Amino acid sequence: MRLILLGVLLLLSTVAVQAQSNCACCTTSHEAFDFWVGDWEVYTIENEKLGESIVSKLEKDCVIQEEWHGESGVTGRSFNYFDPSDSKWNQLWLDSGGSNLKLKGEQSDDSMVLQSGLTRGKKISWYYDRITYTKIDDNTVSQVWQILDANERPVTTVFHGVYRRKS
């Protein structure tokens, strides 16, 4: 009887290990940005509506996609993924105005901090884009997009949105 019980336990543990290995993106690192997943209304800090955003997981939870619909008519999408080769999160943003951003970063406490490479600008010679997503609570996320100078000092805030989960 003990031998049968041991065999059953061994079989169950083997099945559990195989199930875990079939999920390439089921790690805590891949889940670090899950706080942003949801159906959102986005407001300024002064409570003016900026737009709506649907953030969902795709490709067996390996990709987080944002679908943005701004009150001004601008639409856009971001594709976000964790790259185990460098342990960094990556974001590609594309919008209907022809803008794009390529960002890379990591989790820091309750925030995801993503930053571009050094970019040549028109108003400032060289700059970085930095976007910080911070979980305020289960129903609120703050997104702050800043321009930093070449020494990574903040120059201006481009966007400060408060994401409120739809009921």
Short mmCIF file of C-alpha atoms in Angstrom, two decimals:
data_model
loop_
_atom_site.label_atom_id
_atom_site.label_comp_id
_atom_site.label_asym_id
_atom_site.label_seq_id
_atom_site.Cartn_x
_atom_site.Cartn_y
_atom_site.Cartn_z
CA MET A 1 0.00 0.00 0.00
CA ARG A 2 2.85 2.40 0.86
CA LEU A 3 4.46 1.64 -2.46
CA ILE A 4 1.23 2.43 -4.34
CA LEU A 5 0.80 5.68 -2.40
CA LEU A 6 4.40 6.66 -3.11
CA GLY A 7 3.88 5.89 -6.82
CA VAL A 8 0.73 8.04 -6.96
CA LEU A 9 2.52 10.95 -5.25
CA LEU A 10 5.44 10.65 -7.65
CA LEU A 11 3.08 10.65 -10.63
CA LEU A 12 1.20 13.72 -9.36
CA SER A 13 4.42 15.65 -8.75
CA THR A 14 5.66 14.79 -12.25
CA VAL A 15 2.39 16.04 -13.80
CA ALA A 16 2.63 19.28 -11.74
CA VAL A 17 6.22 19.91 -12.88
CA GLN A 18 5.28 19.28 -16.52
CA ALA A 19 2.33 21.69 -16.23
CA GLN A 20 4.60 24.39 -14.84
CA SER A 21 7.22 23.89 -17.55
CA ASN A 22 4.53 24.36 -20.24
CA CYS A 23 3.89 27.88 -18.95
CA ALA A 24 6.85 29.91 -20.16
CA CYS A 25 5.59 33.16 -18.63
CA CYS A 26 4.32 31.96 -15.25
CA THR A 27 7.05 33.54 -13.14
CA THR A 28 6.93 36.34 -10.60
CA SER A 29 9.01 38.46 -12.99
CA HIS A 30 6.44 37.97 -15.76
CA GLU A 31 3.67 38.91 -13.31
CA ALA A 32 5.34 42.11 -12.04
CA PHE A 33 3.25 44.38 -14.32
CA ASP A 34 -0.07 42.58 -13.76
CA PHE A 35 -1.28 45.42 -11.51
CA TRP A 36 -1.88 47.44 -14.70
CA VAL A 37 -4.10 44.80 -16.35
CA GLY A 38 -7.75 45.90 -16.45
CA ASP A 39 -10.42 48.09 -18.02
CA TRP A 40 -9.69 51.72 -17.08
CA GLU A 41 -10.93 55.29 -17.28
CA VAL A 42 -7.99 57.70 -17.18
CA TYR A 43 -8.10 61.15 -15.57
CA THR A 44 -5.76 64.04 -14.87
CA ILE A 45 -4.85 64.71 -11.27
CA GLU A 46 -7.42 67.54 -11.52
CA ASN A 47 -10.09 64.88 -12.33
CA GLU A 48 -10.56 65.74 -16.03
CA LYS A 49 -11.12 62.65 -18.19
CA LEU A 50 -8.25 61.99 -20.60
CA GLY A 51 -9.48 58.74 -22.13
CA GLU A 52 -10.01 55.05 -21.65
CA SER A 53 -7.61 52.15 -21.71
CA ILE A 54 -7.98 48.40 -21.89
CA VAL A 55 -4.88 46.58 -20.66
CA SER A 56 -4.91 42.83 -21.27
CA LYS A 57 -2.61 39.82 -21.29
CA LEU A 58 -1.99 38.02 -24.59
CA GLU A 59 0.03 35.10 -25.91
CA LYS A 60 -0.44 32.79 -22.91
CA ASP A 61 0.25 35.71 -20.51
CA CYS A 62 3.61 36.56 -22.12
CA VAL A 63 2.53 39.99 -23.48
CA ILE A 64 0.64 42.86 -21.87
CA GLN A 65 -1.12 45.06 -24.41
CA GLU A 66 -2.62 48.49 -23.81
CA GLU A 67 -5.33 49.84 -26.11
CA TRP A 68 -5.63 53.59 -25.57
CA HIS A 69 -8.57 55.75 -26.70
CA GLY A 70 -7.98 59.40 -25.83
CA GLU A 71 -10.73 61.98 -25.47
CA SER A 72 -8.86 64.05 -28.10
CA GLY A 73 -9.30 61.25 -30.67
CA VAL A 74 -5.75 59.90 -30.48
CA THR A 75 -5.54 56.14 -30.22
CA GLY A 76 -2.54 54.00 -29.48
CA ARG A 77 -1.24 50.64 -28.34
CA SER A 78 1.64 49.47 -26.27
CA PHE A 79 3.12 46.01 -26.19
CA ASN A 80 4.95 45.10 -22.99
CA TYR A 81 6.97 41.99 -22.22
CA PHE A 82 9.55 40.66 -19.80
CA ASP A 83 12.79 39.57 -21.45
CA PRO A 84 14.50 36.87 -19.36
CA SER A 85 17.77 37.35 -21.28
CA ASP A 86 18.41 40.67 -19.47
CA SER A 87 15.68 40.51 -16.76
CA LYS A 88 14.12 43.75 -18.06
CA TRP A 89 10.64 44.78 -19.08
CA ASN A 90 10.28 46.23 -22.58
CA GLN A 91 7.57 48.47 -24.01
CA LEU A 92 6.84 49.49 -27.57
CA TRP A 93 4.26 52.30 -27.88
CA LEU A 94 2.70 53.23 -31.24
CA ASP A 95 -0.10 55.75 -31.79
CA SER A 96 -2.36 57.24 -34.45
CA GLY A 97 -0.30 60.44 -34.48
CA GLY A 98 2.75 58.56 -35.75
CA SER A 99 4.58 58.64 -32.42
CA ASN A 100 6.48 55.70 -31.01
CA LEU A 101 8.46 54.97 -27.89
CA LYS A 102 10.81 52.11 -27.07
CA LEU A 103 11.34 51.73 -23.35
CA LYS A 104 13.13 49.29 -21.05
CA GLY A 105 13.13 48.95 -17.29
CA GLU A 106 12.15 47.06 -14.20
CA GLN A 107 9.96 46.85 -11.16
CA SER A 108 10.83 49.03 -8.20
CA ASP A 109 8.60 48.47 -5.14
CA ASP A 110 4.99 49.06 -6.32
CA SER A 111 6.11 50.72 -9.57
CA MET A 112 7.24 49.73 -13.04
CA VAL A 113 9.86 52.20 -14.28
CA LEU A 114 10.56 52.17 -18.04
CA GLN A 115 13.03 54.45 -19.79
CA SER A 116 14.15 55.10 -23.35
CA GLY A 117 17.69 55.28 -24.56
CA LEU A 118 19.33 58.67 -24.94
CA THR A 119 17.58 60.45 -27.82
CA ARG A 120 18.49 63.55 -29.85
CA GLY A 121 15.78 66.18 -29.49
CA LYS A 122 14.64 69.46 -31.04
CA LYS A 123 13.94 71.50 -27.89
CA ILE A 124 16.60 69.82 -25.76
CA SER A 125 19.75 68.43 -27.37
CA TRP A 126 19.67 65.00 -25.72
CA TYR A 127 16.97 63.49 -23.52
CA TYR A 128 15.40 60.34 -22.08
CA ASP A 129 11.72 59.45 -21.82
CA ARG A 130 10.84 57.84 -18.49
CA ILE A 131 7.39 56.43 -17.71
CA THR A 132 6.60 55.27 -14.19
CA TYR A 133 3.50 53.19 -13.48
CA THR A 134 2.64 53.01 -9.79
CA LYS A 135 0.01 50.83 -8.17
CA ILE A 136 -1.91 53.06 -5.76
CA ASP A 137 -4.41 50.34 -4.79
CA ASP A 138 -6.25 47.48 -6.56
CA ASN A 139 -8.41 49.99 -8.45
CA THR A 140 -5.98 52.85 -9.13
CA VAL A 141 -2.70 53.16 -11.05
CA SER A 142 -0.73 56.34 -11.65
CA GLN A 143 1.23 56.85 -14.88
CA VAL A 144 3.81 59.64 -15.02
CA TRP A 145 5.74 60.32 -18.24
CA GLN A 146 8.74 62.59 -17.78
CA ILE A 147 11.43 64.00 -20.03
CA LEU A 148 14.87 63.80 -18.44
CA ASP A 149 17.99 65.63 -19.55
CA ALA A 150 21.18 63.81 -20.55
CA ASN A 151 22.14 63.63 -16.84
CA GLU A 152 18.77 61.98 -16.07
CA ARG A 153 17.40 65.05 -14.27
CA PRO A 154 13.66 65.73 -14.81
CA VAL A 155 12.96 68.55 -17.27
CA THR A 156 9.19 68.30 -17.69
CA THR A 157 6.20 66.04 -17.14
CA VAL A 158 4.53 65.16 -20.44
CA PHE A 159 1.64 63.15 -18.99
CA HIS A 160 0.27 62.36 -15.54
CA GLY A 161 -2.69 60.04 -15.76
CA VAL A 162 -4.67 58.40 -12.99
CA TYR A 163 -6.10 55.07 -14.13
CA ARG A 164 -9.35 54.18 -12.33
CA ARG A 165 -10.68 50.68 -12.78
CA LYS A 166 -14.15 50.58 -14.37
CA SER A 167 -16.80 48.98 -12.18
#
